[in-house]
Short mmCIF file of C-alpha atoms in Angstrom, two decimals:
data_model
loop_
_atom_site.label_atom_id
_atom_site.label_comp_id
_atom_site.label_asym_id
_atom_site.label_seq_id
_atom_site.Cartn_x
_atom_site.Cartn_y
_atom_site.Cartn_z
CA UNK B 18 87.71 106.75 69.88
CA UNK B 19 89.86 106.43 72.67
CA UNK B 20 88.71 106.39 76.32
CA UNK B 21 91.09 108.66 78.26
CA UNK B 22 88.78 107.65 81.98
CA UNK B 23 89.69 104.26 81.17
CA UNK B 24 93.18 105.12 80.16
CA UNK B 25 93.39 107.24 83.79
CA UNK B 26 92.01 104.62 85.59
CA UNK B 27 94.36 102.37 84.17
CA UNK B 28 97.32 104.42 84.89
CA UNK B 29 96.03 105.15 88.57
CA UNK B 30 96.27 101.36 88.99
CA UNK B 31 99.40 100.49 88.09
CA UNK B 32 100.66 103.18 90.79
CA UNK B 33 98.42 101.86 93.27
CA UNK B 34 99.67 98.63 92.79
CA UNK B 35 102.74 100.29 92.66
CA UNK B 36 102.28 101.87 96.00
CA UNK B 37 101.15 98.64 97.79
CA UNK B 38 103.45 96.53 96.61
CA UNK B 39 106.79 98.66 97.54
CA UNK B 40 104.58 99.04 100.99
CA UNK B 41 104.86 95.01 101.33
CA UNK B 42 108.54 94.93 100.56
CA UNK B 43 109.12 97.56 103.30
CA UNK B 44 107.21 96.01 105.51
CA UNK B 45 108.61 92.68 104.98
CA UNK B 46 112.22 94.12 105.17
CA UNK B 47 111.29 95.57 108.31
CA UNK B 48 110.15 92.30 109.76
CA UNK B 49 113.38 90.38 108.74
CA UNK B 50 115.30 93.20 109.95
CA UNK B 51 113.63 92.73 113.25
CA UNK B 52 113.92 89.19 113.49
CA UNK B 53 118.17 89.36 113.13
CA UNK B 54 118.10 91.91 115.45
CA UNK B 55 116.41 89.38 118.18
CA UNK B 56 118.98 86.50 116.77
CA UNK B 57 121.95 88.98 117.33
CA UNK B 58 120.79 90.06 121.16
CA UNK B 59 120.19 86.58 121.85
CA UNK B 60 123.45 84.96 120.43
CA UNK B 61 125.61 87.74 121.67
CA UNK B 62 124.05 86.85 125.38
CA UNK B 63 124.88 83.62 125.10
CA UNK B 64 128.61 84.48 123.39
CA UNK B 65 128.74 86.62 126.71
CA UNK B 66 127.97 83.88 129.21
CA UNK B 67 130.03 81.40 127.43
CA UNK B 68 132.90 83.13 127.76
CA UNK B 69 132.27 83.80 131.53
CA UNK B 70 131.87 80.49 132.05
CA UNK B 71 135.15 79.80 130.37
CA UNK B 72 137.19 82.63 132.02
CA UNK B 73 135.38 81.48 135.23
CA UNK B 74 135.52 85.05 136.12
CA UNK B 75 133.03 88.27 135.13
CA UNK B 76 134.11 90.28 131.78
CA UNK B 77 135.98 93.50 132.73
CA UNK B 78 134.62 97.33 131.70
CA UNK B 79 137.09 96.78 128.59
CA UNK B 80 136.03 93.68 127.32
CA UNK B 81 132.87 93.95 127.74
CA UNK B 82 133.58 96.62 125.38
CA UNK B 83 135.54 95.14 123.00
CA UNK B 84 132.76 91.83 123.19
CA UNK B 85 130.04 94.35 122.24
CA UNK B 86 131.94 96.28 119.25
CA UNK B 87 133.24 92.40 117.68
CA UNK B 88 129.22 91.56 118.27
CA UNK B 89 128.18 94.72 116.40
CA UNK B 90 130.63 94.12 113.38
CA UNK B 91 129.21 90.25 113.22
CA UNK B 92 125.22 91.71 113.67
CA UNK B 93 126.38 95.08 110.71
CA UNK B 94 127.70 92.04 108.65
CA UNK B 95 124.67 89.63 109.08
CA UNK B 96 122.14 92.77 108.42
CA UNK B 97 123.86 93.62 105.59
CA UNK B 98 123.86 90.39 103.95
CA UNK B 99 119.91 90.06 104.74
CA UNK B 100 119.82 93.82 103.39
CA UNK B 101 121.17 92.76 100.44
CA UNK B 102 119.30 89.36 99.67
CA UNK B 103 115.88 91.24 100.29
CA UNK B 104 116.93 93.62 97.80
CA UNK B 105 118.01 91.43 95.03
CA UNK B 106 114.88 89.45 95.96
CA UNK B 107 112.92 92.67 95.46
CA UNK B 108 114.99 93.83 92.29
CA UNK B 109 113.64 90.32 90.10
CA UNK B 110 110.52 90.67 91.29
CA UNK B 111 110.28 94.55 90.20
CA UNK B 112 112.02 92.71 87.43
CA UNK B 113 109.56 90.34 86.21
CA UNK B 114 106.44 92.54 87.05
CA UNK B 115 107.99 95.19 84.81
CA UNK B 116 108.47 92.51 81.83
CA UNK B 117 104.80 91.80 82.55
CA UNK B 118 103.89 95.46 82.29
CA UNK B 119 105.69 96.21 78.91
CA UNK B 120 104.34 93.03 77.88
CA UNK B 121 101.11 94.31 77.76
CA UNK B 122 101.84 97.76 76.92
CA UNK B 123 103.31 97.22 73.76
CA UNK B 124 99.74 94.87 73.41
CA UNK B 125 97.87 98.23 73.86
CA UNK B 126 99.34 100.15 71.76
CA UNK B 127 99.40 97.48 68.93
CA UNK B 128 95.91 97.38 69.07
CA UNK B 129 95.43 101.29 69.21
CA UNK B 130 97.29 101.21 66.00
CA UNK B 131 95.46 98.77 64.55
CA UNK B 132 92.03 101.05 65.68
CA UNK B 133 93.60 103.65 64.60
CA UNK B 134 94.10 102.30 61.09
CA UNK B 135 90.36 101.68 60.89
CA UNK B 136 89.56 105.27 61.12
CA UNK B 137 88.21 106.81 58.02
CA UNK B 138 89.89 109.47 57.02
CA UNK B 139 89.49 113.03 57.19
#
């Protein structure tokens, strides 16, 4: 006989686990995402005060603009790239854990067959 609470409790689980490991991806993603974005505020004030110093003069309204649009194309371009390692990082290991999971699914069910194989018949 077949224990559907332990089959439930099984399922609920694997979404659990589910659950709390999708939380630690976002939350890790979040944390590099943070991190470039103190790189790119730092680098770009440096960028800014290196070229001061070699202009030997203060940027004007309109390059200070264009400085700050090149910067954001450079930080879009370095987030992106992160983005997308994280991702792929994410994707094998939802990769591998999945593997794992039909792994021992197809276990289970071999070995309900073979229970169910045992039963006498009706």
């Amino acid at each position: 006989m077949i224990d559907w609470n332990a089959v439930d409790m099984a399922v609920e689980r694997g979404r659990q686990d589910f659950e709390r490991r999708v939380e630690k991806g976002l939350k890790e993603l979040n944390q590099r995402l943070a991190e470039v974005e103190r790189r790119w505020e730092k680098e770009e004030e440096e960028r800014r005060r290196e070229w001061e110093a070699l202009a030997g003069r203060l940027m004007t309204a309109e390059e200070k603009s264009q400085h700050y649009h090149d910067g954001l194309l450079r930080k879009m371009a370095v987030m992106t790239n992160m983005q997308v390692s994280a991702l792929r990082e994410h994707n094998e290991e939802m990769r591998k854990h999945f593997e794992e999971s039909r792994a021992e699914w197809r276990a289970t069910r071999g070995a309900t067959l073979k229970m169910l194989d045992r039963l006498p018949p009706n």
